[in-house]
Amino acid sequence: MAERPSVYTIPAHRAFADALVGGLMRGRDQAALARGLVLLPNNRAVRAVTEAFVRASGGGLLLPRLVALGDPDLGEAAGAALDVADDPPPPAVAPYARRMILARLVEEERARTGTPISASEAVRLAGDMARTLDQLLVEEVPPARLAELDLAPELTEHWARALATFRIVIDRWPAELAKLGAIDGAERRARLLAALAARWRTTPPTGFVCAAGITDTSPAVARLLRCVADMAQGQTVLAGLDLAMPQDEWDALGPHALDSGLRAIETHPQFHLKLMLERMSIGRDEVVRWRGGGAMVNWGADADPARGRAIANALAPADFTGKWTDLAAADRRLSGVRAAELATPAEEAQTIALALRHALDTPGKTAALVTPDRALARRVAVHCRRWGITVDDSAGRPLAILPPGTLLLALAEAAAQAFAPLALLSLLKHPLANGGVPRLEWLDGVRAMDRSLRGPRPPAGLDGLSPEGRAATFWTWIKPRLEPLARQVSAGPQPLPGLIACVREAAQALCGDALWSGLAGRAAAEFVADLEAEGGAGPALVDPAELPAMLRTLLDEVAVRPERGKGHPRLAIYGQIEARLQSADLMILSGLNEGTWPGSPPPDPWLAPRIRSALGLIGLEQRIGIAAHDFAQGLGAPEVLVTRARRDAGSPALASRLWLRLQAMAGDRFERDGALEGWSRALDASDTHKPVERPAPLPKTRPRSISVTEVDRLKADPYSFYARRVLRLSPLDPVDADPTAAWRGTAVHAILEQWWKLDGCAPDALRPRAMRMLKDAEVHPLLRALWQPRLREAIDWIAGQVVEMRAGDRHVLAAEGRGEIEMAGVTLSGRYDRIDRLPGGIGIVDYKTGKPPSAAAVRAGFSLQLGLLGLIAERGGFADVGGTAAAFEYWSLAKRRDQFGFVDSPCDPEGKRDKIVTADFTRIAAANFSDVAARWLTGNEPFTAKLVPDYAPYAEYDQLMRRDEWYGRE
């Protein structure tokens, strides 16, 4: 053993991997180096140190063994050097087996206490429980201590219930492990580390051992690091320990005794390093600065040491920030650090991409983006592709957003919704779905299905879909591939393995082997295989409707990382964990908004803060301190760019506390990169601005026919008429559309037409006919529930009105007829709802499910449909009816005062209440129509968009006319 512990630190302004390698190579020949062992925190650090050895060697080199200490399967991964073969611990329980068993225990306990939860929620809570259990095991807190706590009077009902559930599950969990002959992975790792430390104390390795850059503060790791530090050839190297921090600030960090009344500053970047030293029983004054390994040429260059002092001052504990006012200029200067504050995440991503691209203009220069915001990282990678640059995000992407994962989710969602149109089309349009035929042929069939499924939702299930034409042929080919899954889902709650197996088979039938190819495909295949194998240990029954939520929870936790060596050799994108021990000439630290960097600590739904404190667990806020340490390490690069956006996707964002500290401490020395911000905004900006003019097309050929319902559209919004009749562009109904007012109107007209033609307007036949329509399977359930009471009252009113009519001198003459006349050089056609015989002529009746047009609209020359129908009747345009129009009425089913149903008219025999005189209505309508026809149908008037906006509520063609680009400017 060494006379004193060999504990070192590499300051933040040094390139850690290069400095480490330089020191290890100093004074050692290749044989001595090859006999050595280097313990590192993760596989990304292993790669960084390997590359540093390659750079330092300049040629061939026998490397020491590099071992990732964070590997949960430590004994097998590290090879013979770390193999504890004398007394190997039991195997670790499989992750999905553990998740499913805990989910079953949670579900059973909640059901026993009368607060049942769904299987998907049980799986989510089981994940949180597993993390909490791991924290107990890592901190070497026996779960049995929970039974010793008596905090019930201090806890709310929610926390008391959660603690009770956690206790019972923990009590049952050891028995489940015993059945499997396994132990928790965290416990196994701790045993392996303890056995390794015990072996090295008695029989140290023949070569040197170096533990470098490890931030894990667990007691087992701390004991191993102390063991390494005590060895004659051992060295423990920490990253970024502040040796110059004033002692009073260092003492204030904690951890403090529970009875001291003092609170540890867990959010400080040095807290976890101090905790590590305390658990190693090492004083800060025993740590010395690592020597050797100067800056490497064109890679991993060191920064100015003075910047380290400024960073330490900026991140001082809150109670000591008062010293900022007395700091010398040299102690607050952030030379080499630039800031860019952008308006939106899109601007921020573009700015970062520009900075990465600019770095490549300098031969040999390296640059890396570090951000916890994975969406921002993906945006930057996409922006870089505009220059043909591939930069992969080493933190990976969740399987839930990659094609194989989204396919599995779409399939589960479609089955859960009984293959409703939207869910079914989302599945069929997925880029991996092709049914084994060429992609274009597949898409032709999907487009045909899309057209056939537009409108209100059809009956549930595969049998409820009855497409026609090309879609029918396509559907007969697709349907058999989905029927096994549909039958399985229709069976109701069932064991999870059977459901997963059906999803897998349906996915294979739709996509073939392409679904399981590539990195993401292999990850999906492993995920499905594990879930199918271990799902039986979970909740006994799973409702198929819960499957999408369960899959999304689990798929979000599967990270798919890119293949090594595929991206640009001088650029990188890292997450916070991946960035540790990495270096580059330019480090871009982005996403510096509160809640992103540092992120908000995830809550522990099982153990209240008071319970965690009583158990001696580290607070959840320690993650903020580690994030701050990552930030401080990133600031040690030769050049640094820090960025943030003033808004997130939906609202203003608060600047990170780290950003604000730099800004407050540096003051006017906090340099803004205005040039880079300007380049970002200018990159896609146009040199000239050419406003879009209001559309006013002048077609050579114009329609010579028009219906009475189109006259208002032509007069108020000629462009809309032009798009419909000249361009022949008809809007498509939405998929799975809610029944609109137009649909309700069509349904009411159909009921009343059949009542007239089939029932002879028998009063007692109207309600049964309406109720039969509402019971139709194609009627939307929401419409049936909300509209039925209103429709029943309204049709009863219509039936009563017809009875009163028959008692007088008025009766129904005809219903639902069509006619046309030649007028003003065009054909005017129209369809009436009902025509009644009156003593003085005929009455034109129009049914409305909503509010009738106002008298003001009629006076303005709009809503003249009834007058034009009367004109057609008077000129013999209807084959079976005719005569002088003596009444014009709207029969509305809307509510007025206390009842549904009323009669309204745009006319009055004497012109009262500013209404048109009844006898003049057809004449006014004829004059108005003649003017419209002469201007747009037989004349040369342009079809101007939104000519009279107040009477142009139609929005179907607003996008085509680019309305938002010019409306209001004129």
Short mmCIF file of C-alpha atoms in Angstrom, two decimals, residues 101-482:
data_model
loop_
_atom_site.label_atom_id
_atom_site.label_comp_id
_atom_site.label_asym_id
_atom_site.label_seq_id
_atom_site.Cartn_x
_atom_site.Cartn_y
_atom_site.Cartn_z
CA ILE A 101 -43.34 -8.62 -11.38
CA LEU A 102 -43.29 -5.26 -9.63
CA ALA A 103 -46.20 -4.12 -11.81
CA ARG A 104 -48.21 -7.18 -10.76
CA LEU A 105 -47.43 -6.58 -7.09
CA VAL A 106 -48.44 -2.92 -7.35
CA GLU A 107 -51.67 -3.77 -9.15
CA GLU A 108 -52.59 -6.48 -6.63
CA GLU A 109 -51.90 -4.22 -3.67
CA ARG A 110 -53.92 -1.34 -5.13
CA ALA A 111 -56.82 -3.70 -5.84
CA ARG A 112 -56.66 -5.02 -2.26
CA THR A 113 -56.84 -1.49 -0.81
CA GLY A 114 -59.81 -0.53 -2.99
CA THR A 115 -57.92 1.84 -5.32
CA PRO A 116 -57.51 -0.28 -8.45
CA ILE A 117 -55.34 0.94 -11.31
CA SER A 118 -54.93 -0.13 -14.91
CA ALA A 119 -52.16 -2.48 -16.00
CA SER A 120 -50.47 0.29 -18.00
CA GLU A 121 -50.40 2.56 -14.96
CA ALA A 122 -49.06 -0.31 -12.87
CA VAL A 123 -46.20 -0.77 -15.34
CA ARG A 124 -45.40 2.95 -15.19
CA LEU A 125 -45.41 2.97 -11.38
CA ALA A 126 -43.31 -0.20 -11.36
CA GLY A 127 -40.61 1.67 -13.27
CA ASP A 128 -40.57 4.40 -10.61
CA MET A 129 -40.55 1.75 -7.90
CA ALA A 130 -37.60 -0.03 -9.49
CA ARG A 131 -35.64 3.22 -9.60
CA THR A 132 -36.43 3.96 -5.96
CA LEU A 133 -35.48 0.43 -4.93
CA ASP A 134 -32.19 0.79 -6.82
CA GLN A 135 -31.46 4.01 -4.95
CA LEU A 136 -31.92 2.17 -1.66
CA LEU A 137 -29.64 -0.67 -2.76
CA VAL A 138 -26.97 1.63 -4.22
CA GLU A 139 -26.91 3.74 -1.04
CA GLU A 140 -26.82 0.50 0.98
CA VAL A 141 -30.01 1.36 2.84
CA PRO A 142 -31.79 -1.92 3.70
CA PRO A 143 -35.39 -1.74 2.43
CA ALA A 144 -36.41 -3.33 5.73
CA ARG A 145 -35.70 0.01 7.42
CA LEU A 146 -38.97 1.25 5.99
CA ALA A 147 -40.77 -0.87 8.55
CA GLU A 148 -38.92 0.95 11.33
CA LEU A 149 -40.12 4.39 10.27
CA ASP A 150 -43.07 5.90 12.08
CA LEU A 151 -43.84 9.09 10.19
CA ALA A 152 -47.57 8.57 9.65
CA PRO A 153 -48.65 11.69 11.61
CA GLU A 154 -46.35 13.86 9.47
CA LEU A 155 -47.48 12.49 6.09
CA THR A 156 -50.47 13.39 3.98
CA GLU A 157 -52.94 10.69 3.07
CA HIS A 158 -51.39 10.38 -0.38
CA TRP A 159 -47.85 9.79 0.90
CA ALA A 160 -49.05 7.46 3.63
CA ARG A 161 -50.88 5.32 1.06
CA ALA A 162 -47.86 5.31 -1.26
CA LEU A 163 -45.53 4.33 1.59
CA ALA A 164 -47.87 1.52 2.66
CA THR A 165 -47.93 0.15 -0.88
CA PHE A 166 -44.15 0.44 -1.17
CA ARG A 167 -43.62 -1.40 2.11
CA ILE A 168 -45.84 -4.32 1.14
CA VAL A 169 -44.30 -4.65 -2.29
CA ILE A 170 -40.79 -4.57 -0.79
CA ASP A 171 -41.84 -7.25 1.67
CA ARG A 172 -43.04 -9.49 -1.17
CA TRP A 173 -40.21 -8.72 -3.60
CA PRO A 174 -37.49 -10.86 -1.91
CA ALA A 175 -39.74 -13.92 -2.18
CA GLU A 176 -40.18 -13.27 -5.90
CA LEU A 177 -36.40 -13.02 -6.32
CA ALA A 178 -35.92 -16.25 -4.39
CA LYS A 179 -38.25 -18.06 -6.80
CA LEU A 180 -36.11 -16.87 -9.69
CA GLY A 181 -32.82 -17.61 -7.96
CA ALA A 182 -31.68 -14.06 -8.75
CA ILE A 183 -30.89 -10.75 -7.07
CA ASP A 184 -31.29 -7.12 -8.07
CA GLY A 185 -28.75 -5.81 -10.55
CA ALA A 186 -27.73 -2.96 -8.25
CA GLU A 187 -27.05 -5.39 -5.41
CA ARG A 188 -25.07 -7.69 -7.67
CA ARG A 189 -22.91 -4.82 -8.88
CA ALA A 190 -22.27 -3.73 -5.29
CA ARG A 191 -21.23 -7.28 -4.36
CA LEU A 192 -18.88 -7.48 -7.33
CA LEU A 193 -17.26 -4.18 -6.42
CA ALA A 194 -16.91 -5.21 -2.78
CA ALA A 195 -15.32 -8.54 -3.76
CA LEU A 196 -12.98 -6.76 -6.16
CA ALA A 197 -11.87 -4.29 -3.47
CA ALA A 198 -11.31 -7.15 -1.02
CA ARG A 199 -9.17 -9.05 -3.52
CA TRP A 200 -7.07 -6.02 -4.41
CA ARG A 201 -6.36 -5.26 -0.76
CA THR A 202 -4.73 -8.65 -0.34
CA THR A 203 -3.54 -9.35 -3.89
CA PRO A 204 -3.16 -6.16 -5.89
CA PRO A 205 -2.70 -6.37 -9.67
CA THR A 206 0.84 -6.57 -10.99
CA GLY A 207 0.38 -3.49 -13.15
CA PHE A 208 -0.86 -0.03 -12.36
CA VAL A 209 -4.56 0.68 -11.70
CA CYS A 210 -6.14 4.07 -12.39
CA ALA A 211 -9.74 5.01 -11.63
CA ALA A 212 -10.50 8.16 -13.62
CA GLY A 213 -13.44 10.54 -14.04
CA ILE A 214 -15.89 8.46 -11.99
CA THR A 215 -18.76 10.53 -10.54
CA ASP A 216 -20.77 7.70 -8.95
CA THR A 217 -20.91 8.51 -5.23
CA SER A 218 -22.31 5.17 -4.05
CA PRO A 219 -20.55 3.69 -1.00
CA ALA A 220 -19.40 0.59 -2.92
CA VAL A 221 -17.75 2.70 -5.61
CA ALA A 222 -16.23 5.05 -3.01
CA ARG A 223 -14.64 2.07 -1.17
CA LEU A 224 -13.23 0.72 -4.43
CA LEU A 225 -11.78 4.12 -5.33
CA ARG A 226 -10.21 4.36 -1.87
CA CYS A 227 -8.77 0.89 -2.37
CA VAL A 228 -7.27 1.97 -5.68
CA ALA A 229 -5.86 5.15 -4.13
CA ASP A 230 -4.19 3.13 -1.35
CA MET A 231 -2.47 0.72 -3.72
CA ALA A 232 1.23 1.18 -4.42
CA GLN A 233 0.53 1.46 -8.15
CA GLY A 234 -2.95 2.91 -7.81
CA GLN A 235 -4.28 6.33 -8.74
CA THR A 236 -7.74 7.85 -8.40
CA VAL A 237 -8.26 10.82 -10.69
CA LEU A 238 -11.27 13.09 -10.23
CA ALA A 239 -12.64 15.51 -12.81
CA GLY A 240 -12.92 19.19 -11.97
CA LEU A 241 -12.46 19.18 -8.18
CA ASP A 242 -12.05 22.81 -7.12
CA LEU A 243 -8.91 22.92 -4.96
CA ALA A 244 -9.02 26.72 -4.76
CA MET A 245 -12.55 26.98 -3.37
CA PRO A 246 -12.53 28.94 -0.08
CA GLN A 247 -12.82 26.66 2.92
CA ASP A 248 -15.96 28.31 4.28
CA GLU A 249 -17.74 27.72 0.97
CA TRP A 250 -16.50 24.12 0.91
CA ASP A 251 -17.73 23.50 4.46
CA ALA A 252 -21.15 24.98 3.64
CA LEU A 253 -21.78 22.40 0.92
CA GLY A 254 -22.48 19.59 3.39
CA PRO A 255 -23.51 16.85 3.82
CA HIS A 256 -24.39 17.81 7.37
CA ALA A 257 -25.54 15.67 10.26
CA LEU A 258 -29.30 15.12 10.38
CA ASP A 259 -29.56 16.82 13.78
CA SER A 260 -27.48 19.86 12.75
CA GLY A 261 -30.41 21.76 11.29
CA LEU A 262 -28.25 22.68 8.31
CA ARG A 263 -29.21 21.85 4.79
CA ALA A 264 -26.71 20.51 2.25
CA ILE A 265 -26.27 22.51 -0.95
CA GLU A 266 -26.86 19.52 -3.22
CA THR A 267 -27.37 21.76 -6.25
CA HIS A 268 -23.75 22.93 -6.19
CA PRO A 269 -21.44 21.42 -8.84
CA GLN A 270 -18.86 20.43 -6.19
CA PHE A 271 -21.30 18.70 -3.82
CA HIS A 272 -21.08 15.22 -5.32
CA LEU A 273 -17.28 15.44 -5.40
CA LYS A 274 -17.19 16.41 -1.73
CA LEU A 275 -19.57 13.55 -0.92
CA MET A 276 -17.25 11.19 -2.82
CA LEU A 277 -14.22 12.37 -0.82
CA GLU A 278 -16.07 11.99 2.48
CA ARG A 279 -17.11 8.46 1.62
CA MET A 280 -13.50 7.73 0.64
CA SER A 281 -12.36 9.28 3.96
CA ILE A 282 -10.13 11.65 2.01
CA GLY A 283 -9.60 15.30 2.81
CA ARG A 284 -9.54 17.86 0.05
CA ASP A 285 -6.07 18.92 1.12
CA GLU A 286 -4.85 15.38 0.31
CA VAL A 287 -5.86 15.76 -3.35
CA VAL A 288 -3.18 17.07 -5.69
CA ARG A 289 -3.31 18.41 -9.21
CA TRP A 290 -2.63 15.83 -11.92
CA ARG A 291 0.64 16.38 -13.69
CA GLY A 292 1.66 15.53 -17.23
CA GLY A 293 -0.14 15.38 -20.51
CA GLY A 294 -0.01 18.80 -22.02
CA ALA A 295 -2.32 20.03 -24.75
CA MET A 296 -2.50 17.94 -27.90
CA VAL A 297 -1.99 19.59 -31.26
CA ASN A 298 -5.29 20.42 -32.96
CA TRP A 299 -7.28 18.28 -30.57
CA GLY A 300 -8.40 18.74 -27.01
CA ALA A 301 -6.42 21.92 -26.44
CA ASP A 302 -6.48 23.39 -22.95
CA ALA A 303 -8.28 26.60 -22.08
CA ASP A 304 -7.02 29.61 -20.17
CA PRO A 305 -6.65 28.66 -16.46
CA ALA A 306 -7.99 32.10 -15.50
CA ARG A 307 -11.36 31.15 -16.87
CA GLY A 308 -11.59 28.39 -14.27
CA ARG A 309 -11.50 30.98 -11.50
CA ALA A 310 -14.31 32.95 -13.15
CA ILE A 311 -16.43 29.81 -13.54
CA ALA A 312 -15.91 28.85 -9.90
CA ASN A 313 -16.91 32.36 -8.81
CA ALA A 314 -20.02 32.29 -10.98
CA LEU A 315 -21.16 28.97 -9.49
CA ALA A 316 -20.45 29.86 -5.87
CA PRO A 317 -23.11 28.96 -3.28
CA ALA A 318 -25.91 31.51 -3.10
CA ASP A 319 -24.86 32.78 0.34
CA PHE A 320 -21.42 33.69 -1.02
CA THR A 321 -22.33 35.46 -4.26
CA GLY A 322 -22.02 38.83 -2.54
CA LYS A 323 -18.30 38.64 -3.26
CA TRP A 324 -19.02 39.26 -6.96
CA THR A 325 -19.06 43.03 -6.37
CA ASP A 326 -15.48 42.91 -5.04
CA LEU A 327 -13.99 40.58 -7.65
CA ALA A 328 -11.08 41.78 -9.72
CA ALA A 329 -11.60 41.96 -13.46
CA ALA A 330 -9.33 38.94 -14.00
CA ASP A 331 -11.50 36.83 -11.69
CA ARG A 332 -14.68 37.50 -13.63
CA ARG A 333 -13.35 37.45 -17.18
CA LEU A 334 -14.89 34.70 -19.36
CA SER A 335 -12.47 35.04 -22.24
CA GLY A 336 -13.26 32.58 -25.01
CA VAL A 337 -16.91 32.19 -23.92
CA ARG A 338 -19.60 33.60 -26.19
CA ALA A 339 -23.37 33.63 -25.74
CA ALA A 340 -26.19 33.53 -28.25
CA GLU A 341 -29.78 34.20 -27.17
CA LEU A 342 -32.32 33.36 -29.87
CA ALA A 343 -36.05 33.85 -30.22
CA THR A 344 -37.18 30.25 -30.76
CA PRO A 345 -35.81 26.69 -30.59
CA ALA A 346 -35.79 26.65 -34.39
CA GLU A 347 -33.49 29.70 -34.48
CA GLU A 348 -31.33 28.20 -31.76
CA ALA A 349 -30.90 24.96 -33.73
CA GLN A 350 -29.98 26.84 -36.88
CA THR A 351 -27.44 28.97 -34.99
CA ILE A 352 -25.79 25.88 -33.52
CA ALA A 353 -25.63 24.22 -36.92
CA LEU A 354 -23.97 27.33 -38.35
CA ALA A 355 -21.39 27.31 -35.55
CA LEU A 356 -20.62 23.63 -36.19
CA ARG A 357 -20.32 24.26 -39.92
CA HIS A 358 -18.07 27.27 -39.33
CA ALA A 359 -15.73 25.16 -37.16
CA LEU A 360 -15.02 22.91 -40.14
CA ASP A 361 -13.52 25.84 -42.04
CA THR A 362 -10.46 25.60 -39.76
CA PRO A 363 -8.38 22.51 -40.66
CA GLY A 364 -8.28 20.00 -37.82
CA LYS A 365 -10.62 21.97 -35.57
CA THR A 366 -13.17 19.93 -33.61
CA ALA A 367 -16.56 20.98 -32.29
CA ALA A 368 -19.20 19.32 -30.15
CA LEU A 369 -22.73 20.17 -29.08
CA VAL A 370 -23.72 19.23 -25.55
CA THR A 371 -27.38 19.49 -24.61
CA PRO A 372 -29.91 17.58 -22.53
CA ASP A 373 -32.62 18.67 -25.01
CA ARG A 374 -32.86 15.73 -27.39
CA ALA A 375 -35.37 17.50 -29.64
CA LEU A 376 -32.88 20.35 -30.10
CA ALA A 377 -30.13 17.84 -30.86
CA ARG A 378 -32.25 16.21 -33.56
CA ARG A 379 -33.02 19.60 -35.09
CA VAL A 380 -29.34 20.50 -35.24
CA ALA A 381 -28.50 17.19 -36.92
CA VAL A 382 -31.16 17.84 -39.57
CA HIS A 383 -29.88 21.38 -40.18
CA CYS A 384 -26.37 20.05 -40.70
CA ARG A 385 -27.58 17.82 -43.50
CA ARG A 386 -28.23 20.87 -45.65
CA TRP A 387 -24.43 20.99 -46.09
CA GLY A 388 -24.09 17.23 -46.49
CA ILE A 389 -22.76 16.85 -42.93
CA THR A 390 -23.87 13.87 -40.85
CA VAL A 391 -23.68 14.39 -37.09
CA ASP A 392 -25.17 11.65 -34.97
CA ASP A 393 -26.56 12.18 -31.49
CA SER A 394 -24.51 9.86 -29.32
CA ALA A 395 -27.18 9.94 -26.61
CA GLY A 396 -29.43 8.07 -29.03
CA ARG A 397 -33.11 8.43 -29.70
CA PRO A 398 -35.99 6.68 -27.95
CA LEU A 399 -37.35 3.70 -29.84
CA ALA A 400 -40.84 5.20 -29.47
CA ILE A 401 -40.05 7.84 -32.13
CA LEU A 402 -38.15 5.57 -34.54
CA PRO A 403 -40.02 3.78 -37.38
CA PRO A 404 -40.17 0.28 -35.81
CA GLY A 405 -41.42 1.72 -32.52
CA THR A 406 -44.00 3.98 -34.14
CA LEU A 407 -45.24 1.02 -36.20
CA LEU A 408 -45.81 -1.08 -33.08
CA LEU A 409 -47.58 1.84 -31.40
CA ALA A 410 -49.75 2.52 -34.47
CA LEU A 411 -50.74 -1.14 -34.65
CA ALA A 412 -51.63 -1.29 -30.95
CA GLU A 413 -53.57 1.99 -31.21
CA ALA A 414 -55.53 0.82 -34.26
CA ALA A 415 -56.47 -2.43 -32.53
CA ALA A 416 -57.44 -0.60 -29.32
CA GLN A 417 -59.75 1.70 -31.31
CA ALA A 418 -61.39 -1.22 -33.16
CA PHE A 419 -59.66 -0.05 -36.35
CA ALA A 420 -61.35 3.34 -36.46
CA PRO A 421 -60.53 5.23 -39.70
CA LEU A 422 -57.91 7.63 -38.36
CA ALA A 423 -55.99 4.97 -36.47
CA LEU A 424 -56.25 2.52 -39.37
CA LEU A 425 -55.00 5.02 -41.95
CA SER A 426 -52.12 6.07 -39.66
CA LEU A 427 -51.09 2.43 -39.59
CA LEU A 428 -51.44 1.82 -43.32
CA LYS A 429 -49.54 5.03 -44.20
CA HIS A 430 -46.59 4.11 -41.99
CA PRO A 431 -43.35 4.11 -44.02
CA LEU A 432 -42.57 0.49 -43.06
CA ALA A 433 -45.99 -0.88 -44.05
CA ASN A 434 -46.06 -2.35 -47.55
CA GLY A 435 -47.70 -5.77 -47.32
CA GLY A 436 -44.89 -7.26 -49.38
CA VAL A 437 -45.67 -5.27 -52.55
CA PRO A 438 -43.86 -2.30 -54.13
CA ARG A 439 -44.28 0.86 -52.10
CA LEU A 440 -46.01 2.88 -54.82
CA GLU A 441 -48.56 0.14 -55.41
CA TRP A 442 -49.22 0.00 -51.67
CA LEU A 443 -49.68 3.77 -51.46
CA ASP A 444 -52.16 3.74 -54.34
CA GLY A 445 -54.33 1.34 -52.34
CA VAL A 446 -53.94 3.39 -49.16
CA ARG A 447 -55.01 6.57 -51.00
CA ALA A 448 -58.11 4.77 -52.25
CA MET A 449 -58.87 3.72 -48.66
CA ASP A 450 -58.34 7.29 -47.52
CA ARG A 451 -60.94 8.58 -49.97
CA SER A 452 -63.45 5.90 -49.03
CA LEU A 453 -63.14 6.46 -45.27
CA ARG A 454 -63.83 10.19 -45.32
CA GLY A 455 -66.92 11.41 -43.55
CA PRO A 456 -68.58 10.25 -40.32
CA ARG A 457 -67.07 7.21 -38.61
CA PRO A 458 -68.34 3.82 -39.86
CA PRO A 459 -69.38 1.02 -37.46
CA ALA A 460 -66.59 -0.33 -35.26
CA GLY A 461 -64.42 -3.26 -36.26
CA LEU A 462 -62.99 -4.57 -39.51
CA ASP A 463 -66.42 -5.76 -40.66
CA GLY A 464 -67.79 -2.22 -40.31
CA LEU A 465 -65.59 -1.01 -43.16
CA SER A 466 -67.12 -1.41 -46.61
CA PRO A 467 -65.01 0.54 -49.11
CA GLU A 468 -65.87 0.55 -52.79
CA GLY A 469 -63.96 0.36 -56.07
CA ARG A 470 -60.17 0.21 -55.86
CA ALA A 471 -60.37 0.53 -52.10
CA ALA A 472 -62.52 -2.61 -51.89
CA THR A 473 -59.90 -4.66 -53.75
CA PHE A 474 -57.14 -3.29 -51.53
CA TRP A 475 -59.17 -3.95 -48.37
CA THR A 476 -59.90 -7.59 -49.22
CA TRP A 477 -56.14 -8.07 -49.44
CA ILE A 478 -55.29 -6.22 -46.20
CA LYS A 479 -58.14 -7.35 -43.98
CA PRO A 480 -56.94 -10.96 -43.49
CA ARG A 481 -53.62 -9.64 -42.16
CA LEU A 482 -55.38 -7.77 -39.37
#
